C-alpha atoms as a PDB file:
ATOM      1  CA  UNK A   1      37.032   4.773  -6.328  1.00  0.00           C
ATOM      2  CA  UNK A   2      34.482   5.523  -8.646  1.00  0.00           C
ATOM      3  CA  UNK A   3      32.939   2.201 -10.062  1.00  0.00           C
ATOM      4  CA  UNK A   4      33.194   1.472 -13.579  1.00  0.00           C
ATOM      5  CA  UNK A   5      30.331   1.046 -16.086  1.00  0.00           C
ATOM      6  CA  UNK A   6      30.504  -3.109 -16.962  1.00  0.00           C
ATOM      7  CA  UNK A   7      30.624  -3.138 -20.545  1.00  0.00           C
ATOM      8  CA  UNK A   8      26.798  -4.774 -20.673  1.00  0.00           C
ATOM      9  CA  UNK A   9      25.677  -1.504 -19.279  1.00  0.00           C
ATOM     10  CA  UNK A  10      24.829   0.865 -21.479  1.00  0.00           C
ATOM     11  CA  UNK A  11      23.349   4.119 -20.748  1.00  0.00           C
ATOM     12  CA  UNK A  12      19.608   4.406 -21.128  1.00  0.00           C
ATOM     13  CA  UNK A  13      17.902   5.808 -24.343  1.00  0.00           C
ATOM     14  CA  UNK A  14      17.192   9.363 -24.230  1.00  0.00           C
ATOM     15  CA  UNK A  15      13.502   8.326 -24.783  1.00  0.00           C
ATOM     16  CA  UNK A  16      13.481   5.809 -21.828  1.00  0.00           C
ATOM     17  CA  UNK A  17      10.608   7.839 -19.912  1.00  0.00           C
ATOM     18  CA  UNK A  18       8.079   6.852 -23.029  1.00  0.00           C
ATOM     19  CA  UNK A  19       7.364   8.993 -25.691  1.00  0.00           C
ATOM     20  CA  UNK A  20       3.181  10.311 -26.624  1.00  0.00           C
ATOM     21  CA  UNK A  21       1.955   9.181 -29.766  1.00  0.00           C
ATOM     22  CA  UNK A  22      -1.895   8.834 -30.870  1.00  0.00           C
ATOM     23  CA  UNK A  23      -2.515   8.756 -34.997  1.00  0.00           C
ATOM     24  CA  UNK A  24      -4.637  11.180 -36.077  1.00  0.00           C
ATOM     25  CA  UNK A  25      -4.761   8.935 -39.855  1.00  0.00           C
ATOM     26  CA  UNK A  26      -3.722  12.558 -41.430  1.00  0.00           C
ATOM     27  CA  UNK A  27      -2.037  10.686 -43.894  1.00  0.00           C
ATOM     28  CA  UNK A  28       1.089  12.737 -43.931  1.00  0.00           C
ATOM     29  CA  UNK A  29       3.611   9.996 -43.214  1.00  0.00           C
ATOM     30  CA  UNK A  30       1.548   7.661 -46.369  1.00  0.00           C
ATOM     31  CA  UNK A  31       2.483  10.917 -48.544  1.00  0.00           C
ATOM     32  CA  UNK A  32       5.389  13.316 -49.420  1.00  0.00           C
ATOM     33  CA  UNK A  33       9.116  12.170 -51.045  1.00  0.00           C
ATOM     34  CA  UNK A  34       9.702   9.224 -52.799  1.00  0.00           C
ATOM     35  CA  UNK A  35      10.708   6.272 -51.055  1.00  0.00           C
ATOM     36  CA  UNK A  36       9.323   2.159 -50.424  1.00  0.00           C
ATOM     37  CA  UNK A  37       7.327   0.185 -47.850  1.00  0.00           C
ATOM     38  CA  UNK A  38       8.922  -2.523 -47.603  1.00  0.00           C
ATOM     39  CA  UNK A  39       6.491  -5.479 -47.614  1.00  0.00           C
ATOM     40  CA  UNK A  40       6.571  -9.334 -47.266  1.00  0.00           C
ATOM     41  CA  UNK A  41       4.897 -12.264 -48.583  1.00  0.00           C
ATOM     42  CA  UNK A  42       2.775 -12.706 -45.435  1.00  0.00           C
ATOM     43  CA  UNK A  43       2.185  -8.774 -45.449  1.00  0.00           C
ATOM     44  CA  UNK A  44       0.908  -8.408 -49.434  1.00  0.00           C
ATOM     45  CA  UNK A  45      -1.670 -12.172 -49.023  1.00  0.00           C
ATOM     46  CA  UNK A  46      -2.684  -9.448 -45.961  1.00  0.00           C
ATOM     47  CA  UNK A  47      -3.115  -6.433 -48.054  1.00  0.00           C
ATOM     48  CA  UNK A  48      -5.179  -8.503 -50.900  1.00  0.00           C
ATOM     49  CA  UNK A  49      -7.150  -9.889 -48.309  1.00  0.00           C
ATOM     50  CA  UNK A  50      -7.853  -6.355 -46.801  1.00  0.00           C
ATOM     51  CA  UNK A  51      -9.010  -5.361 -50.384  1.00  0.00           C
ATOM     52  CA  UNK A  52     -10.723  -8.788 -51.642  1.00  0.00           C
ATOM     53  CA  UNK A  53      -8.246  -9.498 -54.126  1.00  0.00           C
ATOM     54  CA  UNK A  54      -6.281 -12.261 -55.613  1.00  0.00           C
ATOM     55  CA  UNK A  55      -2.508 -12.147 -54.159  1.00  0.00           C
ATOM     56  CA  UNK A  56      -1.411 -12.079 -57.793  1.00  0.00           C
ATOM     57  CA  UNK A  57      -3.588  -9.179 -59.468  1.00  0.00           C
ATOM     58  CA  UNK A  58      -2.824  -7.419 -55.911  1.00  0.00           C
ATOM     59  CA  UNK A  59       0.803  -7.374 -56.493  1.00  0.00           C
ATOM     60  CA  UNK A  60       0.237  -6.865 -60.016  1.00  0.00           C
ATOM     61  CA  UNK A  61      -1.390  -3.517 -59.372  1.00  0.00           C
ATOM     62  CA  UNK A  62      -0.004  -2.167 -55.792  1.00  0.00           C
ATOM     63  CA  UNK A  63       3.654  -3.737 -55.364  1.00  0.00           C
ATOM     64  CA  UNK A  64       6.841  -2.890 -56.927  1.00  0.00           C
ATOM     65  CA  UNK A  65      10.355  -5.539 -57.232  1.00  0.00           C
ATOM     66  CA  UNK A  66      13.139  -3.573 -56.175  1.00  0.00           C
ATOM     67  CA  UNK A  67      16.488  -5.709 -55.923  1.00  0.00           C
ATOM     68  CA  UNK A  68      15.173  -8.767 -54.048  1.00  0.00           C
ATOM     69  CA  UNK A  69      12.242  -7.097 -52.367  1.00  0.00           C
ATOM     70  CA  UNK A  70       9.127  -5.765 -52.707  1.00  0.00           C
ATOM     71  CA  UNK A  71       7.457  -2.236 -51.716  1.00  0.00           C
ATOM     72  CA  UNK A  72       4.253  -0.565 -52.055  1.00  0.00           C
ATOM     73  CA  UNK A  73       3.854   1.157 -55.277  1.00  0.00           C
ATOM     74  CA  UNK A  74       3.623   4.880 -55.499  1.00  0.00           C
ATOM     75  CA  UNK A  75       1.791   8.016 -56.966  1.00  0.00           C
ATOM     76  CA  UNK A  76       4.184  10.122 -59.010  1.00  0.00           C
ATOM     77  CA  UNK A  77       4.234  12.518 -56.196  1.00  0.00           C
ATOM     78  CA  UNK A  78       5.860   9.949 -53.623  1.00  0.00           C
ATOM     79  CA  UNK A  79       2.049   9.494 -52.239  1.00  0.00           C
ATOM     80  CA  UNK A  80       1.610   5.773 -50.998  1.00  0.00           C
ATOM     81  CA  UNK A  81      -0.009   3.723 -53.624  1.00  0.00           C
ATOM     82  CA  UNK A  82      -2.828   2.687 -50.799  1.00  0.00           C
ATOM     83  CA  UNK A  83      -3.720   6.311 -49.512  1.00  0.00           C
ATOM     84  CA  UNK A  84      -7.284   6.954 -50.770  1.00  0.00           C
ATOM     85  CA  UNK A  85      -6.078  10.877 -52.729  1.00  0.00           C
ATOM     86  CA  UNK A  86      -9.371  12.325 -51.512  1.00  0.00           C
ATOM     87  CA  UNK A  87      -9.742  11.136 -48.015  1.00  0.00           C
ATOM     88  CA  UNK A  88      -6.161  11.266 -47.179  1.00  0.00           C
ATOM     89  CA  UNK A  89      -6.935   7.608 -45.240  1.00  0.00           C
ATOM     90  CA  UNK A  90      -5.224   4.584 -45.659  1.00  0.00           C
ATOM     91  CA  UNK A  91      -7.725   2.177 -47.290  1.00  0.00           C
ATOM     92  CA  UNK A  92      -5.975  -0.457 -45.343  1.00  0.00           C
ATOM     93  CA  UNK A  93      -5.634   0.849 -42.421  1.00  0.00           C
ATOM     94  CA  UNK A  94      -6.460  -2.329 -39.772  1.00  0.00           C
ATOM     95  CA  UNK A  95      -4.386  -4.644 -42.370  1.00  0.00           C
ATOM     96  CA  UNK A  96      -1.272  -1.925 -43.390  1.00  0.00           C
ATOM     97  CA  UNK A  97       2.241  -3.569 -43.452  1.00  0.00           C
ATOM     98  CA  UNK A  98       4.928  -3.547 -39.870  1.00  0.00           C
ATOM     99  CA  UNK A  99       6.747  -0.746 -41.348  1.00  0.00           C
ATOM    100  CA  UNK A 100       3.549   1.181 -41.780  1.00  0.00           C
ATOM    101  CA  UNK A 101       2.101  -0.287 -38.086  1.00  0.00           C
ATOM    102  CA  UNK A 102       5.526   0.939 -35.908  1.00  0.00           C
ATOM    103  CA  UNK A 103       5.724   4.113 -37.396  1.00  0.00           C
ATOM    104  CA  UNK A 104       7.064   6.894 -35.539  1.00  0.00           C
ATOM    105  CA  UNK A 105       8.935   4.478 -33.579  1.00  0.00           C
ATOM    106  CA  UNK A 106      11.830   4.240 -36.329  1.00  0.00           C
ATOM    107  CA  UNK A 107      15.390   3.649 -35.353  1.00  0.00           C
ATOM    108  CA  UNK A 108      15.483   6.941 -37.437  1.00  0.00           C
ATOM    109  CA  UNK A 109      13.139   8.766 -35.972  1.00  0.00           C
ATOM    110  CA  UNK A 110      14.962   7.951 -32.484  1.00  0.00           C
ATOM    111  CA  UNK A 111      18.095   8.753 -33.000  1.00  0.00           C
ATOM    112  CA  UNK A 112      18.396  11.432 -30.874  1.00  0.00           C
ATOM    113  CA  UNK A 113      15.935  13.754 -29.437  1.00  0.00           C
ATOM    114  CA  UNK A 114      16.352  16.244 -32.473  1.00  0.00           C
ATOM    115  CA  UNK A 115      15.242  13.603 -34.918  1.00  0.00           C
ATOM    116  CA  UNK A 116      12.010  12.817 -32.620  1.00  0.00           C
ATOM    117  CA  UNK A 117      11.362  17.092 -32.109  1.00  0.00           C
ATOM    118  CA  UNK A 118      11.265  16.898 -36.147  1.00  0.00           C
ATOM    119  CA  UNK A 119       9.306  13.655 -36.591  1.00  0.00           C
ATOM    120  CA  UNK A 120       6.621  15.875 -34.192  1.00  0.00           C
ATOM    121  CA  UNK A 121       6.777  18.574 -36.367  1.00  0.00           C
ATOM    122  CA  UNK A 122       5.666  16.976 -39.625  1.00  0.00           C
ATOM    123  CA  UNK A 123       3.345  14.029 -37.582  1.00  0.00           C
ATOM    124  CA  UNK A 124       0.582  15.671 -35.858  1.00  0.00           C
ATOM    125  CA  UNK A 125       0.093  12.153 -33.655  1.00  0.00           C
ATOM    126  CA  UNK A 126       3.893  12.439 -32.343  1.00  0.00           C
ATOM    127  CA  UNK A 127       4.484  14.007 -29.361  1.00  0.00           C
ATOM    128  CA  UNK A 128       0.501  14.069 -28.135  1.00  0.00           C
ATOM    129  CA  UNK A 129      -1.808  11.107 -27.140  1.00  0.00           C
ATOM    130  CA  UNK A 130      -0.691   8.445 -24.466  1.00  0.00           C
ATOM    131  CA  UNK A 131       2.307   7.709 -23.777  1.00  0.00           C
ATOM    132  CA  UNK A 132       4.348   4.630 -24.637  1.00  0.00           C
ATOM    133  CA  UNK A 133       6.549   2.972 -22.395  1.00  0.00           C
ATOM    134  CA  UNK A 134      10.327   1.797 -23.094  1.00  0.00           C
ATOM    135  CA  UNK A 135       9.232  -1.539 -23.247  1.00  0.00           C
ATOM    136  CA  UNK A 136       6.281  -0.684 -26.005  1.00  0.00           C
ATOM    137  CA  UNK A 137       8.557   1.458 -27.984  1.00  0.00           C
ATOM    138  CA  UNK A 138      11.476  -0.995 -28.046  1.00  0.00           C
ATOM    139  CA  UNK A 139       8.824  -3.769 -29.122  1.00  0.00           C
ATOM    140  CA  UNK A 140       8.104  -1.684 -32.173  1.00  0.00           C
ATOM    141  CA  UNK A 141      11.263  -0.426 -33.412  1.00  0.00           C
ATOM    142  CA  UNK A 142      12.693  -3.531 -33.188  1.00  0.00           C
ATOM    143  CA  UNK A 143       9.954  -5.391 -35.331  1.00  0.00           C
ATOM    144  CA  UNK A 144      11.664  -3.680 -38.214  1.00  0.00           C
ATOM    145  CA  UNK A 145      14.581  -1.482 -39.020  1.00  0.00           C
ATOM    146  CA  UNK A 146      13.859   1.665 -40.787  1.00  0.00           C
END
């Protein structure tokens, strides 16, 4: 008889050998369509920090209300509000926000292995570079949903 899969088991992620990622700070996932970094309280005192400002002028001039939370601001071209236009770097790079921090590592980008093959084709840093374990990548995706 063949033994049946307990209903804890689940079959492991198609990524479950570790994926390569190394960022090359191209900027390319700070830029392109429209769409929010989500941030916190904890994440924006960060941020103004990071840039020697006042929490309130900070938020003032970088962060957006959108329902009951907050996101970065953006250029009119969908270009992160904190990605310096002539360096293509993130001017707070060492202090940018957890959904900045686990990116490629997205539930979205996971998926399936299709979604990963086209997060490597616009993300220079995905797919190259060491490799993260299961255990790294889980870590990450799980410290927030996107």
């Amino acid at each position: 008889m063949a033994k049946k899969q307990s209903l804890k088991e689940s079959p492991a992620p198609w990524y479950a050998d570790g994926l390569r990622f190394e960022c090359s700070q191209c900027g390319d996932c700070c830029s392109g369509e429209p769409g929010f970094v989500w941030v916190n309280e904890d994440e924006i005192a960060d941020l103004a920090n990071a840039m020697n400002m006042d929490v309130d002028s900070f938020e003032h001039q970088f962060v957006r209300q959108v329902g009951a939370n907050k996101s970065l601001k953006e250029y009119p071209d969908g270009d992160c509000i904190l990605l310096d236009p002539e360096t293509r770097k993130c001017s707070v790079y060492d202090s940018r926000p957890i959904q900045c921090r686990t990116w490629p590592f997205w539930d979205s980008n996971l998926a399936t292995k299709k979604d990963w093959n086209e997060t490597c084709s616009v993300c220079p840093g995905s797919g190259k570079g060491r490799v993260f374990s299961f255990a790294e990548i889980e870590i990450q995706r799980k410290e927030k949903s996107v």
